[in-house]
Amino acid sequence: MVSFDEKDQFALQRAQMVEHHLLGRDIRDPAVLRAMGRVPREDFVSQAYRSQAYADHPLPIGVGQTISQPYIVALMTQCLRPARDCEILEVGTGSGYQTAILAELSARVFTIERHHELSEQAQTALEKFGAANVEFAIGDGSRGWSGQRQFDRIILTAAVPSIPLPLARQLKSDGVLVAPVGSGAVQDLAVYDNRGDELVGRIVCGCRFVPLIGEFGFRE
Ligand code: SAH
């Protein structure tokens, strides 16, 4: 049972996170700030890390993977420009925290994770949060979502050497794709606009992500 004290404590920490780590930097989109202020990040980390849930750094989530720091989650979401009617594909479910933020801001989120234990943990956390607009898949997300579906927005939460072709093909024209791109320890956080047949990209900043392991990503 969670005591009211603990709940209040986390609500305070969440408000401080929005104030200091997001508004205090360059997160300006009111919808993104509202979503970050609503999703209980403590429920997406393990018991051992609950007390650090609102620190502005990544935390381990198991099988050598990490939950991204709150600022990066907010920045990537802001760059993705999600709209209420958007269908979003997320590659790298991880803890499900970014998924929850996206679910707050769009019509539907389709999320793929290669580790079944992480996908299962995320499904439990998202169910507890009450997100009813998320579909989960387990497998290699570099190959895209199965079938012919296209998406308004695509977000990769693991680093790729270049944008996997199947994902570029699943982006609608006028769609936006956000991904960490690069082969080194530090990658470029890149935002691509689909202008018809061409992805036009720009680099937002440097970032550090775990590699996307898969057919169109990195080798294991
Ligand atoms: N947004 C997540 C980030 C998790 S880290 C969070 O905030 O918790 C990136 C995730 O991508 C890891 O869970 C990793 O297992 C997953 N991943 C790596 N390669 C993948 C692939 N080819 N397909 C799907 N998921 C992949």
PDB file of C-alpha atoms and ligand atoms in Angstrom, residues 61 65-68 73 90-98 112-115 118 139-142 157-158 209-214, ligand 1:
ATOM      1  CA  ILE A  61      15.636  -0.809 -15.700  1.00  0.00           C
ATOM      2  CA  GLN A  65      18.963  -1.045 -20.349  1.00  0.00           C
ATOM      3  CA  THR A  66      18.099   2.384 -18.920  1.00  0.00           C
ATOM      4  CA  ILE A  67      15.104   4.708 -18.558  1.00  0.00           C
ATOM      5  CA  SER A  68      16.067   8.010 -20.193  1.00  0.00           C
ATOM      6  CA  VAL A  73      12.099  12.336 -22.736  1.00  0.00           C
ATOM      7  CA  GLU A  90       7.819   3.920 -30.647  1.00  0.00           C
ATOM      8  CA  VAL A  91      10.827   1.615 -31.025  1.00  0.00           C
ATOM      9  CA  GLY A  92      12.324   0.681 -27.641  1.00  0.00           C
ATOM     10  CA  THR A  93       9.506   0.477 -25.060  1.00  0.00           C
ATOM     11  CA  GLY A  94      11.983   0.033 -22.185  1.00  0.00           C
ATOM     12  CA  SER A  95      10.280   1.084 -18.936  1.00  0.00           C
ATOM     13  CA  GLY A  96       7.188   2.366 -20.778  1.00  0.00           C
ATOM     14  CA  TYR A  97       7.636   5.875 -19.325  1.00  0.00           C
ATOM     15  CA  GLN A  98       8.110   7.587 -22.697  1.00  0.00           C
ATOM     16  CA  ILE A 112       8.020  -2.406 -29.837  1.00  0.00           C
ATOM     17  CA  GLU A 113      10.593  -3.851 -27.421  1.00  0.00           C
ATOM     18  CA  ARG A 114      13.059  -6.652 -28.086  1.00  0.00           C
ATOM     19  CA  HIS A 115      13.280  -7.850 -24.455  1.00  0.00           C
ATOM     20  CA  LEU A 118      10.896  -5.226 -20.245  1.00  0.00           C
ATOM     21  CA  GLY A 139      10.623  -8.168 -31.464  1.00  0.00           C
ATOM     22  CA  ASP A 140      13.094  -6.275 -33.622  1.00  0.00           C
ATOM     23  CA  GLY A 141      11.653  -2.790 -34.064  1.00  0.00           C
ATOM     24  CA  SER A 142      14.264  -1.888 -36.695  1.00  0.00           C
ATOM     25  CA  THR A 157      14.612   5.480 -28.054  1.00  0.00           C
ATOM     26  CA  ALA A 158      17.783   3.548 -28.903  1.00  0.00           C
ATOM     27  CA  PHE A 209      21.505   6.155 -25.833  1.00  0.00           C
ATOM     28  CA  VAL A 210      21.896   2.393 -25.717  1.00  0.00           C
ATOM     29  CA  PRO A 211      22.276   0.880 -29.204  1.00  0.00           C
ATOM     30  CA  LEU A 212      19.297  -0.385 -31.165  1.00  0.00           C
ATOM     31  CA  ILE A 213      20.172  -4.013 -31.766  1.00  0.00           C
ATOM     32  CA  GLY A 214      18.607  -5.477 -34.871  1.00  0.00           C
TER      33      GLY A 214
HETATM   34  N1  SAH B   1      12.066   5.076 -23.701  1.00  0.00           N
HETATM   35  C1  SAH B   1      12.641   4.077 -22.864  1.00  0.00           C
HETATM   36  C2  SAH B   1      14.092   3.897 -23.240  1.00  0.00           C
HETATM   37  C3  SAH B   1      14.575   2.537 -23.020  1.00  0.00           C
HETATM   38  S1  SAH B   1      16.234   2.269 -23.563  1.00  0.00           S
HETATM   39  C4  SAH B   1      12.524   4.486 -21.413  1.00  0.00           C
HETATM   40  O1  SAH B   1      12.523   5.685 -21.133  1.00  0.00           O
HETATM   41  O2  SAH B   1      12.435   3.621 -20.562  1.00  0.00           O
HETATM   42  C5  SAH B   1      15.986   1.626 -25.183  1.00  0.00           C
HETATM   43  C6  SAH B   1      15.221   0.359 -25.315  1.00  0.00           C
HETATM   44  O3  SAH B   1      15.310  -0.066 -26.674  1.00  0.00           O
HETATM   45  C7  SAH B   1      15.746  -0.808 -24.479  1.00  0.00           C
HETATM   46  O4  SAH B   1      14.718  -1.295 -23.671  1.00  0.00           O
HETATM   47  C8  SAH B   1      16.170  -1.847 -25.511  1.00  0.00           C
HETATM   48  O5  SAH B   1      15.963  -3.171 -25.101  1.00  0.00           O
HETATM   49  C9  SAH B   1      15.281  -1.480 -26.688  1.00  0.00           C
HETATM   50  N2  SAH B   1      15.757  -1.958 -27.995  1.00  0.00           N
HETATM   51  C10 SAH B   1      17.022  -2.056 -28.461  1.00  0.00           C
HETATM   52  N3  SAH B   1      17.026  -2.534 -29.723  1.00  0.00           N
HETATM   53  C11 SAH B   1      15.712  -2.754 -30.057  1.00  0.00           C
HETATM   54  C12 SAH B   1      15.053  -3.238 -31.232  1.00  0.00           C
HETATM   55  N4  SAH B   1      15.723  -3.607 -32.338  1.00  0.00           N
HETATM   56  N5  SAH B   1      13.708  -3.317 -31.216  1.00  0.00           N
HETATM   57  C13 SAH B   1      12.990  -2.973 -30.115  1.00  0.00           C
HETATM   58  N6  SAH B   1      13.560  -2.505 -28.984  1.00  0.00           N
HETATM   59  C14 SAH B   1      14.897  -2.386 -28.955  1.00  0.00           C
END
